[in-house]
Tab-separated table of N, CA and C in Angstrom:
chain	number	residue	atom	x	y	z
A	407	MET	N	-1.301	-27.029	-7.973
A	407	MET	CA	-1.076	-27.359	-6.577
A	407	MET	C	-0.618	-26.095	-5.846
A	408	SER	N	-1.252	-25.809	-4.733
A	408	SER	CA	-0.893	-24.588	-4.022
A	408	SER	C	0.298	-24.828	-3.098
A	409	THR	N	1.085	-23.793	-2.954
A	409	THR	CA	2.246	-23.848	-2.085
A	409	THR	C	1.788	-23.721	-0.633
A	410	LYS	N	2.492	-24.364	0.247
A	410	LYS	CA	2.178	-24.313	1.679
A	410	LYS	C	3.329	-23.633	2.411
A	411	LYS	N	2.966	-22.897	3.466
A	411	LYS	CA	3.970	-22.217	4.283
A	411	LYS	C	3.596	-22.331	5.756
A	412	HIS	N	4.608	-22.179	6.605
A	412	HIS	CA	4.376	-22.156	8.048
A	412	HIS	C	3.762	-20.812	8.448
A	413	ILE	N	3.039	-20.847	9.528
A	413	ILE	CA	2.370	-19.643	10.037
A	413	ILE	C	3.365	-18.518	10.293
A	414	THR	N	4.551	-18.859	10.787
A	414	THR	CA	5.535	-17.811	11.082
A	414	THR	C	5.995	-17.107	9.807
A	415	GLU	N	6.140	-17.872	8.732
A	415	GLU	CA	6.523	-17.258	7.450
A	415	GLU	C	5.432	-16.316	6.965
A	416	LEU	N	4.189	-16.774	7.047
A	416	LEU	CA	3.066	-15.958	6.588
A	416	LEU	C	2.905	-14.711	7.450
A	417	HIS	N	3.033	-14.882	8.746
A	417	HIS	CA	2.901	-13.746	9.665
A	417	HIS	C	3.998	-12.704	9.395
A	418	THR	N	5.217	-13.177	9.192
A	418	THR	CA	6.331	-12.267	8.885
A	418	THR	C	6.063	-11.511	7.593
A	419	GLU	N	5.579	-12.230	6.605
A	419	GLU	CA	5.282	-11.597	5.316
A	419	GLU	C	4.161	-10.562	5.452
A	420	ILE	N	3.128	-10.897	6.184
A	420	ILE	CA	2.026	-9.955	6.406
A	420	ILE	C	2.540	-8.704	7.106
A	421	ASN	N	3.399	-8.868	8.103
A	421	ASN	CA	3.954	-7.710	8.806
A	421	ASN	C	4.797	-6.830	7.872
A	422	GLU	N	5.533	-7.453	6.964
A	422	GLU	CA	6.296	-6.681	5.977
A	422	GLU	C	5.354	-5.887	5.085
A	423	TRP	N	4.267	-6.507	4.675
A	423	TRP	CA	3.292	-5.822	3.829
A	423	TRP	C	2.620	-4.677	4.586
A	424	LYS	N	2.312	-4.908	5.856
A	424	LYS	CA	1.732	-3.836	6.673
A	424	LYS	C	2.697	-2.652	6.741
A	425	SER	N	3.978	-2.943	6.893
A	425	SER	CA	4.982	-1.873	6.947
A	425	SER	C	5.021	-1.094	5.634
A	426	LYS	N	4.928	-1.791	4.522
A	426	LYS	CA	4.923	-1.121	3.217
A	426	LYS	C	3.715	-0.204	3.084
A	427	VAL	N	2.551	-0.700	3.482
A	427	VAL	CA	1.333	0.114	3.401
A	427	VAL	C	1.461	1.332	4.315
A	428	ASN	N	1.983	1.149	5.508
A	428	ASN	CA	2.166	2.275	6.429
A	428	ASN	C	3.169	3.285	5.891
A	429	PHE	N	4.214	2.797	5.242
A	429	PHE	CA	5.196	3.702	4.647
A	429	PHE	C	4.545	4.538	3.543
A	430	VAL	N	3.725	3.908	2.730
A	430	VAL	CA	3.022	4.643	1.670
A	430	VAL	C	2.075	5.665	2.294
A	431	LYS	N	1.415	5.314	3.398
A	431	LYS	CA	0.535	6.266	4.086
A	431	LYS	C	1.318	7.507	4.519
A	432	ASP	N	2.494	7.286	5.088
A	432	ASP	CA	3.331	8.408	5.523
A	432	ASP	C	3.812	9.235	4.329
A	433	GLU	N	4.240	8.539	3.299
A	433	GLU	CA	4.714	9.219	2.096
A	433	GLU	C	3.586	10.023	1.462
A	434	LEU	N	2.398	9.472	1.462
A	434	LEU	CA	1.234	10.140	0.897
A	434	LEU	C	0.936	11.448	1.625
A	435	LYS	N	1.055	11.438	2.943
A	435	LYS	CA	0.835	12.666	3.716
A	435	LYS	C	1.828	13.748	3.302
A	436	THR	N	3.071	13.363	3.119
A	436	THR	CA	4.100	14.315	2.683
A	436	THR	C	3.757	14.868	1.303
A	437	PHE	N	3.349	13.980	0.408
A	437	PHE	CA	3.009	14.406	-0.950
A	437	PHE	C	1.795	15.332	-0.952
A	438	GLN	N	0.826	15.053	-0.096
A	438	GLN	CA	-0.350	15.923	-0.010
A	438	GLN	C	0.043	17.317	0.475
A	439	ASP	N	0.963	17.388	1.421
A	439	ASP	CA	1.453	18.691	1.884
A	439	ASP	C	2.181	19.423	0.767
A	440	GLN	N	2.997	18.710	0.022
A	440	GLN	CA	3.717	19.317	-1.097
A	440	GLN	C	2.742	19.795	-2.169
A	441	LEU	N	1.714	19.020	-2.422
A	441	LEU	CA	0.709	19.391	-3.411
A	441	LEU	C	-0.030	20.656	-2.977
A	442	ALA	N	-0.359	20.762	-1.715
A	442	ALA	CA	-1.025	21.954	-1.192
A	442	ALA	C	-0.127	23.174	-1.352
A	443	SER	N	1.155	22.992	-1.133
A	443	SER	CA	2.111	24.086	-1.293
A	443	SER	C	2.183	24.549	-2.747
A	444	VAL	N	2.253	23.605	-3.673
A	444	VAL	CA	2.283	23.943	-5.105
A	444	VAL	C	1.004	24.676	-5.480
A	445	SER	N	-0.112	24.187	-4.991
A	445	SER	CA	-1.402	24.795	-5.304
A	445	SER	C	-1.474	26.235	-4.791
A	446	ALA	N	-0.944	26.465	-3.596
A	446	ALA	CA	-0.977	27.803	-3.004
A	446	ALA	C	-0.063	28.778	-3.740
A	447	GLN	N	1.010	28.258	-4.328
A	447	GLN	CA	1.998	29.122	-4.987
A	447	GLN	C	1.705	29.359	-6.459
A	448	ASN	N	0.813	28.585	-7.047
A	448	ASN	CA	0.564	28.678	-8.479
A	448	ASN	C	-0.916	28.868	-8.752
A	449	THR	N	-1.217	29.860	-9.572
A	449	THR	CA	-2.609	30.113	-9.934
A	449	THR	C	-2.897	29.768	-11.392
A	450	ALA	N	-1.885	29.331	-12.121
A	450	ALA	CA	-2.073	28.984	-13.528
A	450	ALA	C	-3.080	27.835	-13.651
A	451	GLN	N	-3.976	27.956	-14.629
A	451	GLN	CA	-5.029	26.959	-14.825
A	451	GLN	C	-4.458	25.558	-15.075
A	452	GLU	N	-3.388	25.471	-15.847
A	452	GLU	CA	-2.777	24.175	-16.148
A	452	GLU	C	-2.283	23.495	-14.871
A	453	ILE	N	-1.668	24.282	-13.992
A	453	ILE	CA	-1.175	23.739	-12.721
A	453	ILE	C	-2.353	23.308	-11.849
A	454	LYS	N	-3.380	24.137	-11.795
A	454	LYS	CA	-4.556	23.793	-10.979
A	454	LYS	C	-5.202	22.492	-11.460
A	455	MET	N	-5.224	22.268	-12.763
A	455	MET	CA	-5.783	21.027	-13.299
A	455	MET	C	-4.942	19.824	-12.874
A	456	LYS	N	-3.627	19.986	-12.917
A	456	LYS	CA	-2.747	18.888	-12.505
A	456	LYS	C	-2.846	18.648	-11.003
A	457	VAL	N	-3.006	19.743	-10.243
A	457	VAL	CA	-3.200	19.601	-8.797
A	457	VAL	C	-4.458	18.780	-8.536
A	458	GLY	N	-5.529	19.087	-9.231
A	458	GLY	CA	-6.775	18.338	-9.083
A	458	GLY	C	-6.604	16.868	-9.442
A	459	HIS	N	-5.838	16.626	-10.491
A	459	HIS	CA	-5.545	15.258	-10.915
A	459	HIS	C	-4.841	14.487	-9.791
A	460	PHE	N	-3.814	15.101	-9.210
A	460	PHE	CA	-3.080	14.414	-8.143
A	460	PHE	C	-3.891	14.321	-6.859
A	461	GLU	N	-4.748	15.302	-6.594
A	461	GLU	CA	-5.635	15.195	-5.427
A	461	GLU	C	-6.512	13.952	-5.551
A	462	SER	N	-7.038	13.722	-6.730
A	462	SER	CA	-7.881	12.538	-6.961
A	462	SER	C	-7.081	11.254	-6.780
A	463	ILE	N	-5.889	11.234	-7.333
A	463	ILE	CA	-5.028	10.057	-7.188
A	463	ILE	C	-4.733	9.795	-5.714
A	464	PHE	N	-4.424	10.844	-4.973
A	464	PHE	CA	-4.066	10.681	-3.566
A	464	PHE	C	-5.265	10.251	-2.720
A	465	ILE	N	-6.443	10.743	-3.055
A	465	ILE	CA	-7.653	10.312	-2.337
A	465	ILE	C	-7.866	8.820	-2.553
A	466	ARG	N	-7.753	8.385	-3.804
A	466	ARG	CA	-7.938	6.958	-4.108
A	466	ARG	C	-6.846	6.115	-3.446
A	467	GLN	N	-5.611	6.621	-3.468
A	467	GLN	CA	-4.508	5.881	-2.849
A	467	GLN	C	-4.754	5.707	-1.353
A	468	ASP	N	-5.282	6.731	-0.717
A	468	ASP	CA	-5.589	6.656	0.708
A	468	ASP	C	-6.656	5.585	0.964
A	469	GLU	N	-7.653	5.515	0.084
A	469	GLU	CA	-8.687	4.491	0.207
A	469	GLU	C	-8.092	3.095	0.044
A	470	VAL	N	-7.226	2.938	-0.948
A	470	VAL	CA	-6.576	1.642	-1.184
A	470	VAL	C	-5.733	1.251	0.029
A	471	ASN	N	-5.003	2.207	0.589
A	471	ASN	CA	-4.201	1.937	1.791
A	471	ASN	C	-5.084	1.386	2.906
A	472	ASP	N	-6.223	2.047	3.134
A	472	ASP	CA	-7.128	1.615	4.201
A	472	ASP	C	-7.687	0.220	3.922
A	473	GLU	N	-8.097	-0.020	2.670
A	473	GLU	CA	-8.653	-1.324	2.302
A	473	GLU	C	-7.611	-2.425	2.481
A	474	LEU	N	-6.403	-2.161	2.035
A	474	LEU	CA	-5.341	-3.149	2.131
A	474	LEU	C	-4.936	-3.391	3.587
A	475	SER	N	-4.844	-2.331	4.379
A	475	SER	CA	-4.538	-2.479	5.809
A	475	SER	C	-5.573	-3.370	6.484
A	476	HIS	N	-6.817	-3.120	6.170
A	476	HIS	CA	-7.902	-3.896	6.750
A	476	HIS	C	-7.800	-5.370	6.336
A	477	GLU	N	-7.573	-5.609	5.056
A	477	GLU	CA	-7.463	-6.989	4.576
A	477	GLU	C	-6.273	-7.709	5.204
A	478	LEU	N	-5.163	-7.009	5.352
A	478	LEU	CA	-3.987	-7.620	5.976
A	478	LEU	C	-4.256	-7.972	7.426
A	479	GLN	N	-4.926	-7.077	8.138
A	479	GLN	CA	-5.235	-7.338	9.550
A	479	GLN	C	-6.182	-8.517	9.695
A	480	ILE	N	-7.187	-8.565	8.846
A	480	ILE	CA	-8.143	-9.689	8.899
A	480	ILE	C	-7.436	-11.008	8.589
A	481	THR	N	-6.586	-11.001	7.580
A	481	THR	CA	-5.853	-12.217	7.218
A	481	THR	C	-4.957	-12.667	8.358
A	482	ASP	N	-4.266	-11.722	8.970
A	482	ASP	CA	-3.385	-12.045	10.100
A	482	ASP	C	-4.199	-12.610	11.266
A	483	ASN	N	-5.325	-11.982	11.562
A	483	ASN	CA	-6.188	-12.454	12.649
A	483	ASN	C	-6.741	-13.852	12.352
A	484	THR	N	-7.132	-14.082	11.113
A	484	THR	CA	-7.675	-15.381	10.719
A	484	THR	C	-6.636	-16.481	10.892
A	485	LEU	N	-5.417	-16.199	10.463
A	485	LEU	CA	-4.346	-17.181	10.641
A	485	LEU	C	-4.099	-17.448	12.123
A	486	GLY	N	-4.097	-16.388	12.912
A	486	GLY	CA	-3.897	-16.535	14.349
A	486	GLY	C	-4.984	-17.370	14.990
A	487	ASP	N	-6.226	-17.154	14.548
A	487	ASP	CA	-7.350	-17.922	15.089
A	487	ASP	C	-7.230	-19.406	14.761
A	488	LYS	N	-6.669	-19.705	13.599
A	488	LYS	CA	-6.539	-21.104	13.173
A	488	LYS	C	-5.533	-21.876	14.032
A	489	VAL	N	-4.555	-21.195	14.583
A	489	VAL	CA	-3.541	-21.895	15.387
A	489	VAL	C	-3.779	-21.737	16.883
A	490	LYS	N	-4.651	-20.818	17.247
A	490	LYS	CA	-4.927	-20.574	18.672
A	490	LYS	C	-5.467	-21.844	19.323
A	491	GLY	N	-4.866	-22.211	20.409
A	491	GLY	CA	-5.309	-23.382	21.145
A	491	GLY	C	-4.847	-24.703	20.558
A	492	ASN	N	-4.121	-24.657	19.465
A	492	ASN	CA	-3.607	-25.882	18.851
A	492	ASN	C	-2.132	-25.997	19.204
A	493	PRO	N	-1.754	-26.964	20.035
A	493	PRO	CA	-0.361	-27.072	20.467
A	493	PRO	C	0.615	-27.292	19.308
A	494	ALA	N	0.125	-27.819	18.207
A	494	ALA	CA	1.004	-28.047	17.042
A	494	ALA	C	0.795	-26.969	15.980
A	495	GLY	N	0.122	-25.898	16.346
A	495	GLY	CA	-0.229	-24.850	15.381
A	495	GLY	C	0.951	-24.250	14.649
A	496	ASP	N	2.084	-24.138	15.329
A	496	ASP	CA	3.253	-23.533	14.693
A	496	ASP	C	3.910	-24.467	13.679
A	497	ARG	N	3.464	-25.721	13.655
A	497	ARG	CA	4.034	-26.679	12.696
A	497	ARG	C	3.079	-26.985	11.541
A	498	VAL	N	1.870	-26.448	11.629
A	498	VAL	CA	0.874	-26.684	10.590
A	498	VAL	C	1.224	-25.831	9.368
A	499	LEU	N	1.039	-26.408	8.200
A	499	LEU	CA	1.273	-25.668	6.962
A	499	LEU	C	-0.048	-25.099	6.451
A	500	PHE	N	0.024	-23.871	5.963
A	500	PHE	CA	-1.150	-23.180	5.437
A	500	PHE	C	-0.933	-22.853	3.973
A	501	ASP	N	-2.037	-22.671	3.254
A	501	ASP	CA	-1.927	-22.243	1.864
A	501	ASP	C	-1.226	-20.894	1.808
A	502	ASP	N	-0.364	-20.761	0.824
A	502	ASP	CA	0.334	-19.500	0.611
A	502	ASP	C	-0.683	-18.411	0.265
A	503	LEU	N	-0.332	-17.187	0.533
A	503	LEU	CA	-1.220	-16.041	0.305
A	503	LEU	C	-0.959	-15.428	-1.073
A	504	VAL	N	-1.158	-16.226	-2.101
A	504	VAL	CA	-0.816	-15.830	-3.462
A	504	VAL	C	-1.612	-14.608	-3.919
A	505	GLU	N	-2.923	-14.627	-3.704
A	505	GLU	CA	-3.754	-13.503	-4.147
A	505	GLU	C	-3.366	-12.216	-3.430
A	506	LEU	N	-3.122	-12.302	-2.151
A	506	LEU	CA	-2.735	-11.129	-1.375
A	506	LEU	C	-1.362	-10.625	-1.814
A	507	ARG	N	-0.455	-11.548	-2.088
A	507	ARG	CA	0.875	-11.174	-2.580
A	507	ARG	C	0.760	-10.441	-3.923
A	508	ASP	N	-0.136	-10.927	-4.784
A	508	ASP	CA	-0.361	-10.272	-6.073
A	508	ASP	C	-0.936	-8.865	-5.878
A	509	LYS	N	-1.858	-8.717	-4.931
A	509	LYS	CA	-2.424	-7.391	-4.637
A	509	LYS	C	-1.334	-6.424	-4.179
A	510	ILE	N	-0.444	-6.914	-3.341
A	510	ILE	CA	0.650	-6.081	-2.845
A	510	ILE	C	1.558	-5.681	-3.997
A	511	ALA	N	1.836	-6.591	-4.896
A	511	ALA	CA	2.696	-6.287	-6.047
A	511	ALA	C	2.059	-5.209	-6.919
A	512	VAL	N	0.762	-5.302	-7.164
A	512	VAL	CA	0.054	-4.286	-7.956
A	512	VAL	C	0.045	-2.957	-7.198
A	513	PHE	N	-0.221	-3.024	-5.910
A	513	PHE	CA	-0.214	-1.839	-5.048
A	513	PHE	C	1.131	-1.098	-5.160
A	514	GLU	N	2.221	-1.850	-5.045
A	514	GLU	CA	3.559	-1.244	-5.115
A	514	GLU	C	3.837	-0.667	-6.504
A	515	LYS	N	3.436	-1.364	-7.539
A	515	LYS	CA	3.668	-0.902	-8.911
A	515	LYS	C	2.919	0.401	-9.183
A	516	ILE	N	1.640	0.427	-8.829
A	516	ILE	CA	0.833	1.628	-9.070
A	516	ILE	C	1.365	2.799	-8.249
A	517	TRP	N	1.708	2.561	-6.992
A	517	TRP	CA	2.227	3.647	-6.163
A	517	TRP	C	3.547	4.162	-6.729
A	518	SER	N	4.389	3.283	-7.169
A	518	SER	CA	5.671	3.691	-7.748
A	518	SER	C	5.459	4.572	-8.983
A	519	GLU	N	4.530	4.180	-9.833
A	519	GLU	CA	4.231	4.973	-11.029
A	519	GLU	C	3.658	6.341	-10.655
A	520	ASN	N	2.720	6.351	-9.709
A	520	ASN	CA	2.128	7.623	-9.277
A	520	ASN	C	3.162	8.528	-8.619
A	521	LYS	N	4.044	7.926	-7.858
A	521	LYS	CA	5.102	8.682	-7.184
A	521	LYS	C	6.040	9.311	-8.218
A	522	THR	N	6.405	8.552	-9.227
A	522	THR	CA	7.274	9.065	-10.293
A	522	THR	C	6.594	10.225	-11.015
A	523	ASP	N	5.316	10.050	-11.350
A	523	ASP	CA	4.573	11.118	-12.028
A	523	ASP	C	4.492	12.367	-11.161
A	524	PHE	N	4.238	12.170	-9.877
A	524	PHE	CA	4.121	13.325	-8.985
A	524	PHE	C	5.455	14.052	-8.833
A	525	ARG	N	6.521	13.305	-8.692
A	525	ARG	CA	7.840	13.937	-8.573
A	525	ARG	C	8.187	14.721	-9.831
A	526	ARG	N	7.822	14.177	-10.987
A	526	ARG	CA	8.044	14.902	-12.248
A	526	ARG	C	7.250	16.207	-12.240
A	527	PHE	N	5.991	16.115	-11.822
A	527	PHE	CA	5.138	17.304	-11.737
A	527	PHE	C	5.748	18.340	-10.775
A	528	LEU	N	6.227	17.880	-9.634
A	528	LEU	CA	6.849	18.809	-8.675
A	528	LEU	C	8.051	19.502	-9.281
A	529	SER	N	8.900	18.746	-9.968
A	529	SER	CA	10.098	19.340	-10.546
A	529	SER	C	9.764	20.352	-11.638
A	530	GLU	N	8.648	20.138	-12.335
A	530	GLU	CA	8.231	21.074	-13.386
A	530	GLU	C	7.501	22.293	-12.799
A	531	SER	N	6.944	22.135	-11.605
A	531	SER	CA	6.109	23.191	-11.029
A	531	SER	C	6.840	24.128	-10.097
A	532	LEU	N	7.987	23.710	-9.620
A	532	LEU	CA	8.696	24.535	-8.637
A	532	LEU	C	9.753	25.388	-9.281
């Protein structure tokens, strides 16, 4: 049996997820700048290989951010469309966003792991 929630709860949750994705986008930009700095300061082949590794991770992370942002916006718009023009729309219960919540949890876990790895690399490279 699926859990039901009010539109306001779902909308609030979606906005929190959007904020998390935006925060990762900002953090990613900072990490890319730091990576460029490490790359410019180090010519060792081992460092260059690790730089390439993190460049690939960051490119993919940027793609995931965009995909997730898009999915969150579509979901938010879809929910809004369902209540638009319905005077009782704010009292209607909707299916919980379980799959999307799971995606966000995986997104946060992977980013946390990548962030930890990158910080370790920075501390070893500087």
